[in-house]
XYZ file of C-alpha atoms in Angstrom:
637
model
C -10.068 -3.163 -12.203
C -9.095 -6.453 -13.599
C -8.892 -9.521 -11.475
C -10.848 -12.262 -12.742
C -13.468 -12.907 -15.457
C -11.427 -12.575 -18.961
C -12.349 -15.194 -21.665
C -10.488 -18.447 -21.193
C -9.484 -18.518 -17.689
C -12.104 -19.534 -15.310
C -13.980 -22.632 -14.116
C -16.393 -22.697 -11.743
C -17.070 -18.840 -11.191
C -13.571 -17.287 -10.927
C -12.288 -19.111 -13.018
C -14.992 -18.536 -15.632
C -15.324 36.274 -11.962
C -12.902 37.880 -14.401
C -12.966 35.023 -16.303
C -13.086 34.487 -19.748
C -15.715 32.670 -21.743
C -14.010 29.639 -22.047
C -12.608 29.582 -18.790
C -16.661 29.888 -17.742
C -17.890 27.464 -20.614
C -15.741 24.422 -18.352
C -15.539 25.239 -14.564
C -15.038 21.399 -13.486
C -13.611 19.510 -15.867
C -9.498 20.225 -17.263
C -9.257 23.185 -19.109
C -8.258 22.995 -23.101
C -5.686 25.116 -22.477
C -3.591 23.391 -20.221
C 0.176 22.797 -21.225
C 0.014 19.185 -20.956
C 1.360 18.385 -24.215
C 4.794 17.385 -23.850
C 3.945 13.669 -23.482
C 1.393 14.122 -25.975
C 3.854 13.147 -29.057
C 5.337 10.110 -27.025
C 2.266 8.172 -27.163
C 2.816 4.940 -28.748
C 1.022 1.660 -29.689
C 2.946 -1.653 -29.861
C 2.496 -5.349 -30.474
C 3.226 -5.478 -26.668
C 0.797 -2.913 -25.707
C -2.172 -4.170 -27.711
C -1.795 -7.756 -26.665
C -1.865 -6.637 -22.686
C -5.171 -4.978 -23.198
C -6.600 -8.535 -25.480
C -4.593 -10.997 -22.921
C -2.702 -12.124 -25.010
C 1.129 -12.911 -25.041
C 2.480 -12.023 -28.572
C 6.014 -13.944 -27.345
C 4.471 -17.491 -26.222
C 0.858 -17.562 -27.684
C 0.533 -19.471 -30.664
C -1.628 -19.677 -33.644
C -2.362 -23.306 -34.001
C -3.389 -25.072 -37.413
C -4.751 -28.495 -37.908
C -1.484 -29.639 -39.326
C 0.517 -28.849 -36.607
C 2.851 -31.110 -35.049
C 4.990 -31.667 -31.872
C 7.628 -29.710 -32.887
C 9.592 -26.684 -30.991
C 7.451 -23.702 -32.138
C 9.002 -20.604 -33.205
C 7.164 -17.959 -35.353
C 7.316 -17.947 -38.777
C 8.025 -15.185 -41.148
C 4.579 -14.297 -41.828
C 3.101 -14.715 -38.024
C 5.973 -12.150 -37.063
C 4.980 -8.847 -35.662
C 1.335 -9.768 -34.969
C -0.972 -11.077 -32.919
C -2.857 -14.239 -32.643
C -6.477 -13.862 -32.968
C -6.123 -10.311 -33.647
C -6.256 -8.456 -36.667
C -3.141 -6.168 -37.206
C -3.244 -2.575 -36.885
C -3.383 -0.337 -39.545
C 0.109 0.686 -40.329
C -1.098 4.420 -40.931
C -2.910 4.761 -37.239
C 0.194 3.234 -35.093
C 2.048 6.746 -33.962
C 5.601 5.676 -33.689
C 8.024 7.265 -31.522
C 11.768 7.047 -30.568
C 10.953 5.100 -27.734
C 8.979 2.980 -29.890
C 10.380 1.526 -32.962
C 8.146 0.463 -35.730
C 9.292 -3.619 -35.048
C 11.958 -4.852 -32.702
C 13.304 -8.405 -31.556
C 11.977 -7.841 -28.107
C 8.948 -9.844 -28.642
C 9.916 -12.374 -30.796
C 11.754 -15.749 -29.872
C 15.197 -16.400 -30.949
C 17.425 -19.824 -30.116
C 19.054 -17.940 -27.683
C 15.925 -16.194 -26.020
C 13.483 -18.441 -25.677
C 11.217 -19.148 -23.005
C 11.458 -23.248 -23.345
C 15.444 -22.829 -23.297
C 17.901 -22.916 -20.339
C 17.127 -23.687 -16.687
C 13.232 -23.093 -17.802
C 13.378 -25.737 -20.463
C 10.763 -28.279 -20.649
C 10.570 -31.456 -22.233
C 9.152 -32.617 -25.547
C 5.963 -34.103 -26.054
C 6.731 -36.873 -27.738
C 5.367 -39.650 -25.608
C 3.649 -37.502 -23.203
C -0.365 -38.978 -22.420
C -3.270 -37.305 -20.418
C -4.146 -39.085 -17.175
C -7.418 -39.288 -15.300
C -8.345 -39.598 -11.815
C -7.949 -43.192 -11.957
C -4.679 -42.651 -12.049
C -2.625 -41.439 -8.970
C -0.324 -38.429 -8.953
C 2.299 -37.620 -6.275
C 2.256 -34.212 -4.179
C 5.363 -32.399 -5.188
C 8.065 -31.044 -2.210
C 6.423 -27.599 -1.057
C 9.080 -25.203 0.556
C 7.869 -24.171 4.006
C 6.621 -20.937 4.443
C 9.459 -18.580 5.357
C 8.298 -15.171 5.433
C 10.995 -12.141 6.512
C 8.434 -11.005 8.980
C 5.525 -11.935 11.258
C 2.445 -11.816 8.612
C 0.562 -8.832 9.094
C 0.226 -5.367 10.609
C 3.786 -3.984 11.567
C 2.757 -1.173 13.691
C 2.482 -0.957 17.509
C 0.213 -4.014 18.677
C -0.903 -1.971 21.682
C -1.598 1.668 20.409
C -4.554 3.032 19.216
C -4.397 4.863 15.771
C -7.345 6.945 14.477
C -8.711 6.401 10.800
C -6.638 9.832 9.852
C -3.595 8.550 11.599
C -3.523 5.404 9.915
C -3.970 7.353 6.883
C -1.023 9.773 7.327
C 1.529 6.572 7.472
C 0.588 6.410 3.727
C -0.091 10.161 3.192
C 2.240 11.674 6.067
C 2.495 15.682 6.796
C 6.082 15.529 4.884
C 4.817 13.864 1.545
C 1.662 16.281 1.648
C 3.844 19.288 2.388
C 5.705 18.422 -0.823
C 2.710 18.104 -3.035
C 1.908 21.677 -1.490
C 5.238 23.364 -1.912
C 5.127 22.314 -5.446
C 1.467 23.048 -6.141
C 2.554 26.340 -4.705
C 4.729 26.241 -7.240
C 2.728 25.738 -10.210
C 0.383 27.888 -9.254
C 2.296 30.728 -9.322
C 4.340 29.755 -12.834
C 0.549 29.195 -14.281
C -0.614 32.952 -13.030
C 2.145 34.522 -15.207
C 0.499 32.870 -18.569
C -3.677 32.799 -17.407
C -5.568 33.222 -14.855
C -8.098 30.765 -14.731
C -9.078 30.715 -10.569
C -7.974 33.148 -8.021
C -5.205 31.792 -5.718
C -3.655 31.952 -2.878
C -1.399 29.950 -1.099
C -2.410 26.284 -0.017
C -1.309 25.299 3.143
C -0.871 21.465 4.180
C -4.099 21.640 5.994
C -6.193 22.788 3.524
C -4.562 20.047 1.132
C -5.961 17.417 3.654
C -9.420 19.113 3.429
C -9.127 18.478 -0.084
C -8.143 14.895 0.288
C -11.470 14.396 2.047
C -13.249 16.192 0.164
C -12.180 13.681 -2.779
C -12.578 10.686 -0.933
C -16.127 12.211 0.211
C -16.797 11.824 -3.559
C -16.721 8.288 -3.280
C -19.398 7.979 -0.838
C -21.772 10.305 -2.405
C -22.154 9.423 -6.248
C -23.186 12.825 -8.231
C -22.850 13.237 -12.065
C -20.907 16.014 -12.023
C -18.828 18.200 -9.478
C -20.894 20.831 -9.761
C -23.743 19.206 -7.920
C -21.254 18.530 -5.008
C -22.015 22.505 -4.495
C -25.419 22.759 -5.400
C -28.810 24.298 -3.758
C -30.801 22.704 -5.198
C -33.732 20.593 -3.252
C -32.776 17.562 -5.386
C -29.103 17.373 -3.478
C -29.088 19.410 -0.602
C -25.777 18.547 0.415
C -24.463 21.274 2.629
C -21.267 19.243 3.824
C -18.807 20.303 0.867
C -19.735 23.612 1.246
C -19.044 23.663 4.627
C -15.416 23.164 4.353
C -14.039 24.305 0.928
C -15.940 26.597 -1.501
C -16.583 25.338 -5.217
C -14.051 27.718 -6.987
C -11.258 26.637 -4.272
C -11.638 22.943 -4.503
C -11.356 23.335 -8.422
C -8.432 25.860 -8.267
C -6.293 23.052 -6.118
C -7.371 20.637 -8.808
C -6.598 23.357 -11.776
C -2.962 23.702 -10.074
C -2.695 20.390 -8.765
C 1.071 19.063 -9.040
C 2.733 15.835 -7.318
C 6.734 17.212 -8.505
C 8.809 20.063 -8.758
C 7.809 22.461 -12.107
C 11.544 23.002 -12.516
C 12.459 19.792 -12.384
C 9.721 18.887 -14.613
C 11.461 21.371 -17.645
C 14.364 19.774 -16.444
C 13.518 16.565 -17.342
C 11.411 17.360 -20.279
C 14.735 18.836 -21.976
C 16.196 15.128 -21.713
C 13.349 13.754 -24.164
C 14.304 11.389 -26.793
C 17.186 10.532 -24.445
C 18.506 7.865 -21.629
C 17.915 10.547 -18.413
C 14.419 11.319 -19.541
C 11.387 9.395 -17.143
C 8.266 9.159 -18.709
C 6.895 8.871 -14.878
C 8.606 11.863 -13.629
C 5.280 13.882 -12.770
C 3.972 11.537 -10.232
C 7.487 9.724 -8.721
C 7.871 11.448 -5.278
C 4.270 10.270 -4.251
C 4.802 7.118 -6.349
C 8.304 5.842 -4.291
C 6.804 7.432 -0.852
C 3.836 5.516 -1.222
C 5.460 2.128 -1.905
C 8.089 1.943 0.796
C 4.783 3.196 3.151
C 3.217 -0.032 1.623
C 5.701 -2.374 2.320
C 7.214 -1.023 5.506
C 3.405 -1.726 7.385
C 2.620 -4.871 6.487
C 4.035 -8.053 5.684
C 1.661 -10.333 3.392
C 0.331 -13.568 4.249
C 0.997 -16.349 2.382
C -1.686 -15.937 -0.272
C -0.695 -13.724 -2.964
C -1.782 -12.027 -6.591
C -1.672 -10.039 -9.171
C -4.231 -7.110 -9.834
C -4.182 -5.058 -13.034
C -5.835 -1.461 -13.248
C -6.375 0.458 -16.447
C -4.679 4.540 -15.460
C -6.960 5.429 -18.466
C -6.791 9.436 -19.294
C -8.381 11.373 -22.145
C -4.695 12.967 -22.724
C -2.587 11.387 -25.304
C -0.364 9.755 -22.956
C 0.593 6.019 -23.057
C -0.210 2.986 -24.603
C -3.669 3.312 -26.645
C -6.298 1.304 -27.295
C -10.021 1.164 -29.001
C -11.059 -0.229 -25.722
C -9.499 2.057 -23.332
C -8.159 4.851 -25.122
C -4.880 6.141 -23.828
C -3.393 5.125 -20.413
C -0.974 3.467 -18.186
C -0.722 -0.052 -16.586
C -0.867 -0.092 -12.881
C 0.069 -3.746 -11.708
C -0.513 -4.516 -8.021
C 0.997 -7.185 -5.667
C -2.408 -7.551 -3.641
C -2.343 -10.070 -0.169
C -5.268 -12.242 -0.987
C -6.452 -12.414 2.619
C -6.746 -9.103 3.456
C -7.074 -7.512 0.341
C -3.570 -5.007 0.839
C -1.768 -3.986 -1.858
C 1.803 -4.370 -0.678
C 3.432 -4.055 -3.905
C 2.813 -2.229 -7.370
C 3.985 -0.658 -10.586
C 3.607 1.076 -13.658
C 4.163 -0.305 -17.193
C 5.006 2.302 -19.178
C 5.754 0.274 -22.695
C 8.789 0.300 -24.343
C 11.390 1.489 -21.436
C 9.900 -1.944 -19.628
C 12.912 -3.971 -19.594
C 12.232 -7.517 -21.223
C 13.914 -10.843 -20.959
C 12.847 -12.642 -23.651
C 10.129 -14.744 -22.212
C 7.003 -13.279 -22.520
C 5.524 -10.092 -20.930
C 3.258 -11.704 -18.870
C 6.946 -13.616 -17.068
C 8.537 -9.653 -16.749
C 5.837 -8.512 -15.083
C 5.123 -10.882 -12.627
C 9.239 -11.370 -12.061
C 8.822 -7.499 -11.465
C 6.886 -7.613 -8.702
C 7.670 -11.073 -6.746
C 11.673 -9.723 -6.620
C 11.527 -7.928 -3.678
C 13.938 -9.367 -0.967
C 11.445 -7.699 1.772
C 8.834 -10.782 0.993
C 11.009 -13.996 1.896
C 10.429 -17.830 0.569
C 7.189 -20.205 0.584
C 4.776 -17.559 -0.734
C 2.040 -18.517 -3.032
C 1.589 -16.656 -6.215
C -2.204 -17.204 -8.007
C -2.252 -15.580 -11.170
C -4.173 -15.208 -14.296
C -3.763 -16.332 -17.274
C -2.329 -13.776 -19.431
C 0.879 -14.022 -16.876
C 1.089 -18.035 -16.527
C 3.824 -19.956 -18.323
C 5.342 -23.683 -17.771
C 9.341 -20.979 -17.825
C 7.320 -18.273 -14.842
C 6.558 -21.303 -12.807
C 9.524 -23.440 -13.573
C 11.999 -19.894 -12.487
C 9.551 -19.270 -9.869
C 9.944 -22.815 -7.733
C 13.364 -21.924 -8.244
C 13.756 -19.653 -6.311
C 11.124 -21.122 -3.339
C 8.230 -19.155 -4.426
C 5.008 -21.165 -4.805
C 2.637 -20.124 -7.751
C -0.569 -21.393 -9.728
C -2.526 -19.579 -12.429
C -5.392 -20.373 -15.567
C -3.139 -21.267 -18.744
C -4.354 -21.093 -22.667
C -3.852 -24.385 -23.959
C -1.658 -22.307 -27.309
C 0.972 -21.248 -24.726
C 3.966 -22.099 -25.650
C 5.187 -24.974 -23.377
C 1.995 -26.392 -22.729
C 1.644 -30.099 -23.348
C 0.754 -30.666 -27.032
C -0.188 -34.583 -26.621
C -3.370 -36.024 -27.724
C -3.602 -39.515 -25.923
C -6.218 -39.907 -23.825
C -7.538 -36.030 -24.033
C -10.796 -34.774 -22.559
C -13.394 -35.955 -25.516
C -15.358 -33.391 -27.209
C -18.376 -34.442 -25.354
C -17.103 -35.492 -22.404
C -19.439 -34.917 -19.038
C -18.857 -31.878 -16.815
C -16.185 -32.524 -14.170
C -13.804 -34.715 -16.518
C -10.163 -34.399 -15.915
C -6.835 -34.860 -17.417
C -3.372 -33.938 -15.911
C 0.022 -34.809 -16.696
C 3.179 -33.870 -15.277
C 6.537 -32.737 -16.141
C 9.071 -32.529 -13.068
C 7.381 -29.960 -10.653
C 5.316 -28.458 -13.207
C 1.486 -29.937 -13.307
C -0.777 -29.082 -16.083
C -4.198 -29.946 -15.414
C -7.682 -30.076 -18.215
C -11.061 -29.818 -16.227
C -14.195 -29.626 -18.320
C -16.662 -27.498 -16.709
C -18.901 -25.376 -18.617
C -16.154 -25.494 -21.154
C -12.744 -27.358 -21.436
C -9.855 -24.991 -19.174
C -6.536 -25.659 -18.450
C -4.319 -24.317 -15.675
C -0.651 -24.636 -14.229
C 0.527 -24.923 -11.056
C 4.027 -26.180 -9.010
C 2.845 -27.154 -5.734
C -0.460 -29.212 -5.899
C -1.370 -32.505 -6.667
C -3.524 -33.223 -9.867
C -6.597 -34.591 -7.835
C -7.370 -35.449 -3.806
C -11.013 -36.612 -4.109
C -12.601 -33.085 -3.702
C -16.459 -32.205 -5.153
C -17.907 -29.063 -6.096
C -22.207 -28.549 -6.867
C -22.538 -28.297 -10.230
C -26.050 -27.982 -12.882
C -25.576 -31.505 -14.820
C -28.252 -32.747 -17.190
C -29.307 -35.944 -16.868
C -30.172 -38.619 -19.375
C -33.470 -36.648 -19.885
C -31.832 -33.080 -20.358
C -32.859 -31.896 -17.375
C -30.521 -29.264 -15.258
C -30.135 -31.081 -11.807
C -27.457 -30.308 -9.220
C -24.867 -32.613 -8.321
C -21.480 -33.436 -6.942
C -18.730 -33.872 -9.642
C -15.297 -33.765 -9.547
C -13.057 -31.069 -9.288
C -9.388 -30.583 -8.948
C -7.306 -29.665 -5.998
C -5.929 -26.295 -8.569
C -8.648 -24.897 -9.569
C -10.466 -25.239 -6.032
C -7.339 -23.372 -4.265
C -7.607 -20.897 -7.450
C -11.422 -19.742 -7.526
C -11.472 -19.757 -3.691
C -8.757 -16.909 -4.173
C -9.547 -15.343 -6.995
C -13.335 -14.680 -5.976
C -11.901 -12.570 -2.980
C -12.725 -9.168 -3.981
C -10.009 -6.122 -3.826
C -11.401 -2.856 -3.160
C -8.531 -0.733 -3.800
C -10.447 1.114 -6.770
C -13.596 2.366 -5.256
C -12.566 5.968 -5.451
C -12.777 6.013 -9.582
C -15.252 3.001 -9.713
C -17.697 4.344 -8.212
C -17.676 7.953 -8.989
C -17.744 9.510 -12.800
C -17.124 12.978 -11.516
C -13.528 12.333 -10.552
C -12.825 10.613 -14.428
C -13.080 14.232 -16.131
C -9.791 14.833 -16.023
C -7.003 15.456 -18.941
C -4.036 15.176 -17.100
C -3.169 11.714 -16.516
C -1.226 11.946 -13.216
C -4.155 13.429 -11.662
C -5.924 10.074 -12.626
C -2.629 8.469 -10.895
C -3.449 10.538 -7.968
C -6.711 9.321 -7.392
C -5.835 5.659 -8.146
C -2.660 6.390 -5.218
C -5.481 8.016 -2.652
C -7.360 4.805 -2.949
C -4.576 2.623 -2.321
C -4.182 4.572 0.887
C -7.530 4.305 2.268
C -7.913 0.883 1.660
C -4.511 -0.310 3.274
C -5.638 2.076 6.176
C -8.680 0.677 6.192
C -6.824 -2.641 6.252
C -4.320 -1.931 8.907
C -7.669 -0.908 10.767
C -8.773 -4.255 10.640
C -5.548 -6.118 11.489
C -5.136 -4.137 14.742
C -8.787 -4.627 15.879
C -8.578 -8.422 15.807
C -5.109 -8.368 17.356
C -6.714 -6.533 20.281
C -10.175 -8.075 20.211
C -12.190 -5.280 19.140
C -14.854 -4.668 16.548
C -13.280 -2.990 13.731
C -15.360 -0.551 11.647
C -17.205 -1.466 8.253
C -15.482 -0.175 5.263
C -18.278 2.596 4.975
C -18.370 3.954 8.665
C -13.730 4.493 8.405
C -13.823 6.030 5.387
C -17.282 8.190 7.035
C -14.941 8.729 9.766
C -11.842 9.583 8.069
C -13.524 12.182 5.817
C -14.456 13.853 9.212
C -10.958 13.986 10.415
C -9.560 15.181 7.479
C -11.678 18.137 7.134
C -12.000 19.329 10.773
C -8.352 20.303 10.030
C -10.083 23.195 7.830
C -13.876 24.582 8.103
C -15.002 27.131 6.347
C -19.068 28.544 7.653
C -21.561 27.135 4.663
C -22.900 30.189 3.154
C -26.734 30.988 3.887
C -29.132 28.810 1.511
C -31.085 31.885 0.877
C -29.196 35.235 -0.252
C -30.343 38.393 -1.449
C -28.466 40.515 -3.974
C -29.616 43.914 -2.689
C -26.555 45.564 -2.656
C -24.157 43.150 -3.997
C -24.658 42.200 -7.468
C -26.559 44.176 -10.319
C -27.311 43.440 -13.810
C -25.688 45.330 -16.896
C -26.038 45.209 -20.249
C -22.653 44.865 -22.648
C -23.803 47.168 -25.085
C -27.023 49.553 -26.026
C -28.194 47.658 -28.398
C -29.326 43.958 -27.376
C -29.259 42.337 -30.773
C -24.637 43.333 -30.848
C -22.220 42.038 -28.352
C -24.079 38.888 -26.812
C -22.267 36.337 -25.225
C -22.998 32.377 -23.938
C -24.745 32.334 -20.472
C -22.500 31.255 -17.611
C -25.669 29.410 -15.971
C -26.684 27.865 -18.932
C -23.297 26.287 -19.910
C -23.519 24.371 -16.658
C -26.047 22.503 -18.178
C -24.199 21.925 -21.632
C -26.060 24.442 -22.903
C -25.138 27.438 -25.279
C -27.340 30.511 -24.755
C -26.746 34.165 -25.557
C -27.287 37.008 -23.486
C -26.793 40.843 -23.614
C -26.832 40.842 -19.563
C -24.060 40.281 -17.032
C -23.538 40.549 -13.743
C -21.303 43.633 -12.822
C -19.527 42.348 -10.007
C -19.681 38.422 -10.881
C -18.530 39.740 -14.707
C -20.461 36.912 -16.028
C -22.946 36.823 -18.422
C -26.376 36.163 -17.722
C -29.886 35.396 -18.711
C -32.380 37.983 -17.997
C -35.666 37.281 -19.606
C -39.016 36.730 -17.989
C -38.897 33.344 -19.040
C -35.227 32.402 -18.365
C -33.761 34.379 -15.571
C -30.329 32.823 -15.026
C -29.666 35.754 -12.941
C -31.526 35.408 -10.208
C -30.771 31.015 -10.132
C -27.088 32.197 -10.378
C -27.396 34.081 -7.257
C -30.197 32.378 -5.561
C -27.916 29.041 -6.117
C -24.677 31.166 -4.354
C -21.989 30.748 -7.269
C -21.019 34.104 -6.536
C -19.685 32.554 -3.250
C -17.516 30.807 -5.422
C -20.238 27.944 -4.041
């Protein structure tokens, strides 16, 4: 997850069994087969897309030269249609699509579109100076905190809600039953074309089982799946077998669908057109989700923006060299309690733009609800700040403050009485232009930031490693502004909301990319649960539980719904399974080792198992047979 951190906007810390072979050869990662293809030739790469992975704005950043002067700056001819600091693409990589042209006006500024005109203009430079410290500045009128509700937890102050409880406002026995009817669904469309698992048909319950089952994942960090399931000494973890068998927990994922597979033709057949939603496959958890979000809580006044990478290894989205393909999920995160009350996905090109920058649209995006109210402040980084986003954000009462490249457009170009090349650490210059204060601190290196409610300095210190006159690192007090002391004291709260796919690799071998979306949604859940758990404990005076010991106890609750007995650690196959060769003659008809490809490794046999029907190892020196049995993935273990 991105909060914090990027190159040019931080000072001071933040801001600084009859299967196949090949159905064998991959039992817990996506299979190749699967027909999720359809979005595969609607991948795109833009201008747009590129420059939100690099933080950069390809609408207001701009490529200064030594001869530059005060002048409006609009792109020229040759700076159209790229980047600055970035090399362009190669025209023969860029896949182009309908729904994305190979150039359009959408990024570029016109007279009539851009961001320094209209009621977001700002002034020229011409005559604009730096001040310093010496100089006083006066606090700008801050609109008083208006929010449409009480701040906080909106449930019942007096009743006492379980982990799972709090967990079903987000996930609730309707919007699981869906998931289930149309996993059902899928299921039973995908048996008609291969068989990859045995099914039958998931119930609600055994969905929630599932659920914890994934969320168990994130407390115990194994390679692979597989050793979720395993005997051996090394992980010994008989909890996952205790509730859902290997081969079930992998068929639910195999057949795992958030929408209708009707619907989904349905809306496939509108491709290329205006009906079609690139976002179909994950919408009904998607909107259920976000009006949970919002209906629970009402933010504090603190607020901003979180960006997540929905990276997949399917070609779906906007690509990259960094990330490979994927979606944007931006999040509207409460900076005191860490809840994500708002989010959504940029999907590219069918992003509607105004004009002013992508970093403006998005942020606009997600401040517009009416739920939120007026007097709200809005810290940001810098790839979203601009002098228009600030300027259109006062305007409407909403408070906001965020790191700024000095090459955005709109940021003061003067040169009188600028920080000095060698000026000492803590040095700063601010000037002002109506509401709008743009403020130079040099800390470790010269950064700039933005902001429409403070005032440029109030005396405040911060301990900073200053040489002295002999070169020698010493602490002291220097200066720092009232800004960027608000900013990193916000900024360096962390958000957890990712810990599902940050801490555990297993879960990122998927293909399908709304099963990555899935994940990313669970998370959300459990930490605004998590949250809510907190906010009702302090409104009744209680000692809430650590972040480890809910999600311990919600992991309990959700599988209780749905236990299975563990199979005995030590089975015998008297009577159950016996080997077989495939033909008479050992050196014709041998085929990879089931065992062995669990290890990534290709070994071929003459033996199988004839009730597994699985090939097998049987030498004195390798006997996968016995360590396939011995190990219980005839259990389906």
């Amino acid at each position: 997850m991105e909060v914090r951190g990027r190159p040019g906007c931080g000072a001071g810390g933040a801001a600084a069994g009859g299967e196949s072979e090949s159905e064998q050869s991959e039992p817990e990662s996506e299979p190749e087969s699967e027909p999720e293809s359809e979005d595969s030739d609607s991948s795109y790469d833009s201008i747009d897309e590129d420059a939100l992975i690099e933080g950069i704005d390809p609408v207001l950043d701009r490529d200064f030269k030594v001869e530059d002067t005060n002048e409006e700056w609009k792109p020229s001819p040759e700076q159209q249609g790229t980047l600055p600091g970035l090399s362009p693409l190669p025209v023969k990589k860029r896949r182009i699509t309908e729904l994305s042209p190979a150039s359009t006006s959408s990024h570029l500024l016109s007279e009539s579109s851009s961001p320094t005109s209209g009621s977001s203009s700002v002034e020229d430079d011409k005559g604009e100076t730096w001040h310093d410290i010496s100089e006083d500045d006066e606090q700008p009128d801050i609109p008083k905190f208006y929010p449409k509700r009480c701040p906080g937890s909106q449930l019942a102050r007096n009743a006492a809600y379980s982990p799972l409880e709090l967990f079903q406002i987000f996930m609730s026995e309707s919007v699981v039953g869906t998931i289930v009817a149309n996993t059902n669904a899928f299921a039973r469309k995908r048996a008609q074309a291969v068989k990859q698992f045995d099914w039958f048909p998931l119930t609600v319950q055994e969905f929630y089982t599932y659920i914890g089952i994934v969320i168990f994942a994130s407390l115990m960090q194994l390679k692979t799946l597989n050793d979720y399931w395993s005997e051996k000494a090394i992980y010994s973890l008989p909890f996952p077998r205790s509730v859902i068998s290997r081969k079930r927990f992998l068929a639910i994922t195999w057949n795992l669908h958030l929408c209708d597979p009707e619907k989904v033709e349905e809306n496939k057949s509108r491709k290329g057109g205006a009906g079609y939603d690139r976002l179909f496959k994950i919408k009904p958890l998607y909107t259920s989700l976000l009006l949970a979000c919002q209906t629970c809580f009402q933010p504090k006044r603190e607020l901003r923006v979180v960006k997540k990478i929905v990276s997949s290894s399917s070609c779906i989205g906007p690509k990259s060299t960094k990330h490979g393909y994927g979606y944007k999920l931006f999040i509207l995160v409460d900076s005191a309690t860490g809840y994500s009350w708002n989010f959504f996905v940029y999907n590219g090109s069918s992003f509607k733009k105004t004009g002013k920058g992508l970093g403006y649209d998005l942020v606009t995006e997600l401040v517009r609800n009416s739920l939120l109210g007026t007097g709200y402040k809005l810290y940001l980084d810098q790839f979203y700040t601009s002098p228009a986003l600030l300027s259109d954000l006062y305007a409407k009462e909403m408070l906001a403050c965020g790191m700024i490249p000095t090459n955005r457009l709109g940021f003061p170009r003067a040169k009188l009485n600028d920080i000095p090349a060698n000026a000492a650490r803590g040095t700063i210059r601010w000037t002002r232009r109506g509401k709008l204060l743009f403020v130079k601190w040099k800390d470790t290196r010269e950064v700039a930031i933005c902001t429409n409610f403070h005032k440029a300095y109030n005396e405040d210190t911060i301990n900073k490693r200053v040489k002295d006159n002999q070169g020698v690192l010493q602490k002291r007090q220097v200066p720092i502004p009232c800004a960027f002391k608000d900013y990193n004291t916000v900024m360096d709260r962390e958000v957890h909301s990712d810990a599902l796919l940050r801490y555990n690799n297993a879960l990122h071998q998927t293909k399908r990319w709304y099963m990555t979306f899935f994940y990313h949604f669970i998370d959300i859940a459990v930490e605004n649960s998590f949250i809510l758990h907190k906010e009702l404990a302090k409104q009744n005076g209680k000692d809430a539980l650590t972040s480890k010991h809910f999600r311990e106890a919600l992991v309990t609750d959700l599988t209780k719904v749905c236990t299975r007995s563990a199979p005995l650690s030590q089975r015998s196959v008297e009577n159950e399974c016996y080997p077989s060769f495939f033909t008479e003659d050992p050196s014709a008809g041998r085929r990879v080792c089931a065992f062995c490809k669990l290890d990534n490794k290709t070994m071929k046999t003459p033996a199988y198992c004839m009730k597994c029907q699985v090939p097998l190892c049987l030498m004195p020196k390798r006997n996968c047979f016995l360590q396939w049995h011995q190990e219980g993935f005839q259990y389906g273990v």
